[in-house]
């Protein structure tokens, strides 16, 4: 149940800490405060916990422990993947237009090439093939999109990359996928895989990048040589231990969560489509993660709707951004060919493991009322 009478439907932005993650972290915020890079007993205790967490992360990500690089979150993991390989190999970086800014903006710093997605948000495989050549060193395609939840066919994408860019590694931002999808199998075709703890019940500011054996990345953070020289800086032991605990719970519960939350999402989306005239759903539910409900309400400004929802206890979000005083439509919706007015009428209601029937009931009551009010009826 969400706190008080609030329906928290912004789980794609962040999730509450799993009790198991909090319990795992507490000793490392207290007595077990050693620096794992040291040699004495306190340091060894911290290092043992760190390596135990690495084993768990490796297991949950389908990697070997030595392939897991702990980072300060998903953004840093994406930066390390792209800048790290580009720094080592040069060449060209390619990514779809619907990537998270952590990828898009990092690719842009090295003059990245952007490829289109179709109206369903899925990368256009022909356009991808056309953008690839021997000079391409990194192709970055997210496993699941943060705004509309679209799942990319990574196996097919890897095949296109192997054929048309034989010198490239495939990086996947699996930040939004991990709560819902079996990353061990679905991200297996990628040589680099980024995740972020706070999207699956872990703490903020902690993440990981899988760097498969045989792939070299230059560090983006230089210093004491931690993480086998791939990411310097004293380890956030409590955060890493908390992430590992959250990973374990997420993986153990995933099938049940997907079934239960997918049912709630369907009830929410179907209820709003039926109950609010002029509502359209973004993307195809069959190729979306179970927690994503992305709707466009004809004639509505999403910013105004979000304020009314907030007043009524529903936490949601929109992908629009306020740039130089003007509201800009989301780059993801624009990439899917949705026009500006339509894109600016959208709201993302993202469900998670703690979402309840009561949350959905509240949203089903509040959203139609708020839309009707904005429409002046
Ligand atoms: N990639 C995706 C797809 C995301 O949704 C996010 C967070 O919103 C990130 C990367 C960035 O992760 P973090 O918040 O840990 O920096």
Short mmCIF file of N, CA and C and ligand atoms in Angstrom, two decimals, residues 12-13 72-76 78 100 102 142 144-146 173 175-176 196-199 205-206, ligand 1:
data_model
loop_
_atom_site.label_atom_id
_atom_site.label_comp_id
_atom_site.label_asym_id
_atom_site.label_seq_id
_atom_site.Cartn_x
_atom_site.Cartn_y
_atom_site.Cartn_z
N UNK A 12 8.49 4.10 -12.43
CA UNK A 12 9.57 4.18 -13.43
C UNK A 12 10.55 5.30 -13.05
N UNK A 13 10.09 6.24 -12.22
CA UNK A 13 10.99 7.30 -11.76
C UNK A 13 11.86 6.79 -10.62
N UNK A 72 27.97 4.40 -9.67
CA UNK A 72 27.12 5.30 -8.89
C UNK A 72 25.76 5.49 -9.56
N UNK A 73 25.19 4.45 -10.16
CA UNK A 73 23.85 4.54 -10.74
C UNK A 73 23.81 4.19 -12.20
N UNK A 74 22.60 4.30 -12.77
CA UNK A 74 22.40 3.93 -14.17
C UNK A 74 23.04 4.91 -15.14
N UNK A 75 22.96 6.19 -14.83
CA UNK A 75 23.55 7.20 -15.72
C UNK A 75 25.05 6.95 -15.85
N UNK A 76 25.69 6.70 -14.70
CA UNK A 76 27.14 6.47 -14.75
C UNK A 76 27.46 5.18 -15.51
N UNK A 78 25.78 3.88 -17.99
CA UNK A 78 25.65 4.17 -19.43
C UNK A 78 26.85 4.98 -19.93
N UNK A 100 17.26 6.78 -23.37
CA UNK A 100 17.32 7.70 -22.23
C UNK A 100 18.43 8.73 -22.49
N UNK A 102 20.73 9.58 -20.68
CA UNK A 102 22.04 9.09 -20.21
C UNK A 102 22.82 8.46 -21.37
N UNK A 142 18.42 0.33 -25.61
CA UNK A 142 17.86 -0.02 -24.31
C UNK A 142 16.97 -1.26 -24.42
N UNK A 144 14.31 -1.91 -22.29
CA UNK A 144 12.93 -1.44 -22.13
C UNK A 144 12.96 0.07 -21.94
N UNK A 145 11.99 0.73 -22.56
CA UNK A 145 11.97 2.20 -22.52
C UNK A 145 11.37 2.73 -21.22
N UNK A 146 11.92 3.84 -20.75
CA UNK A 146 11.48 4.39 -19.47
C UNK A 146 10.14 5.13 -19.56
N UNK A 173 20.96 -0.63 -22.10
CA UNK A 173 20.53 0.01 -20.88
C UNK A 173 19.32 -0.81 -20.40
N UNK A 175 18.06 -0.63 -17.39
CA UNK A 175 17.62 0.02 -16.15
C UNK A 175 16.13 -0.21 -15.91
N UNK A 176 15.30 -0.03 -16.95
CA UNK A 176 13.85 -0.19 -16.78
C UNK A 176 13.41 -1.63 -16.99
N UNK A 196 20.25 -0.02 -12.58
CA UNK A 196 20.24 1.00 -11.53
C UNK A 196 19.37 0.52 -10.37
N UNK A 197 19.94 0.53 -9.15
CA UNK A 197 19.27 -0.10 -8.00
C UNK A 197 17.93 0.52 -7.66
N UNK A 198 17.80 1.86 -7.78
CA UNK A 198 16.58 2.48 -7.26
C UNK A 198 15.36 2.22 -8.12
N UNK A 199 15.54 1.57 -9.27
CA UNK A 199 14.38 1.22 -10.09
C UNK A 199 13.79 -0.12 -9.67
N UNK A 205 21.58 6.12 -6.37
CA UNK A 205 23.01 6.39 -6.48
C UNK A 205 23.88 5.14 -6.52
N UNK A 206 23.29 4.00 -6.85
CA UNK A 206 24.06 2.75 -6.99
C UNK A 206 23.58 2.03 -8.24
N1 LIG B 1 18.37 4.69 -18.12
C1 LIG B 1 17.04 4.61 -18.02
C2 LIG B 1 16.26 3.86 -19.04
C3 LIG B 1 16.39 5.22 -16.95
O1 LIG B 1 15.05 5.15 -16.85
C4 LIG B 1 17.15 5.93 -16.00
C5 LIG B 1 16.50 6.65 -14.88
O2 LIG B 1 15.46 7.26 -15.06
C6 LIG B 1 18.54 5.96 -16.14
C7 LIG B 1 19.11 5.33 -17.22
C8 LIG B 1 19.40 6.67 -15.16
O3 LIG B 1 19.57 5.93 -13.99
P1 LIG B 1 19.98 6.66 -12.63
O4 LIG B 1 18.77 7.40 -12.14
O5 LIG B 1 20.39 5.56 -11.70
O6 LIG B 1 21.13 7.56 -12.93
#
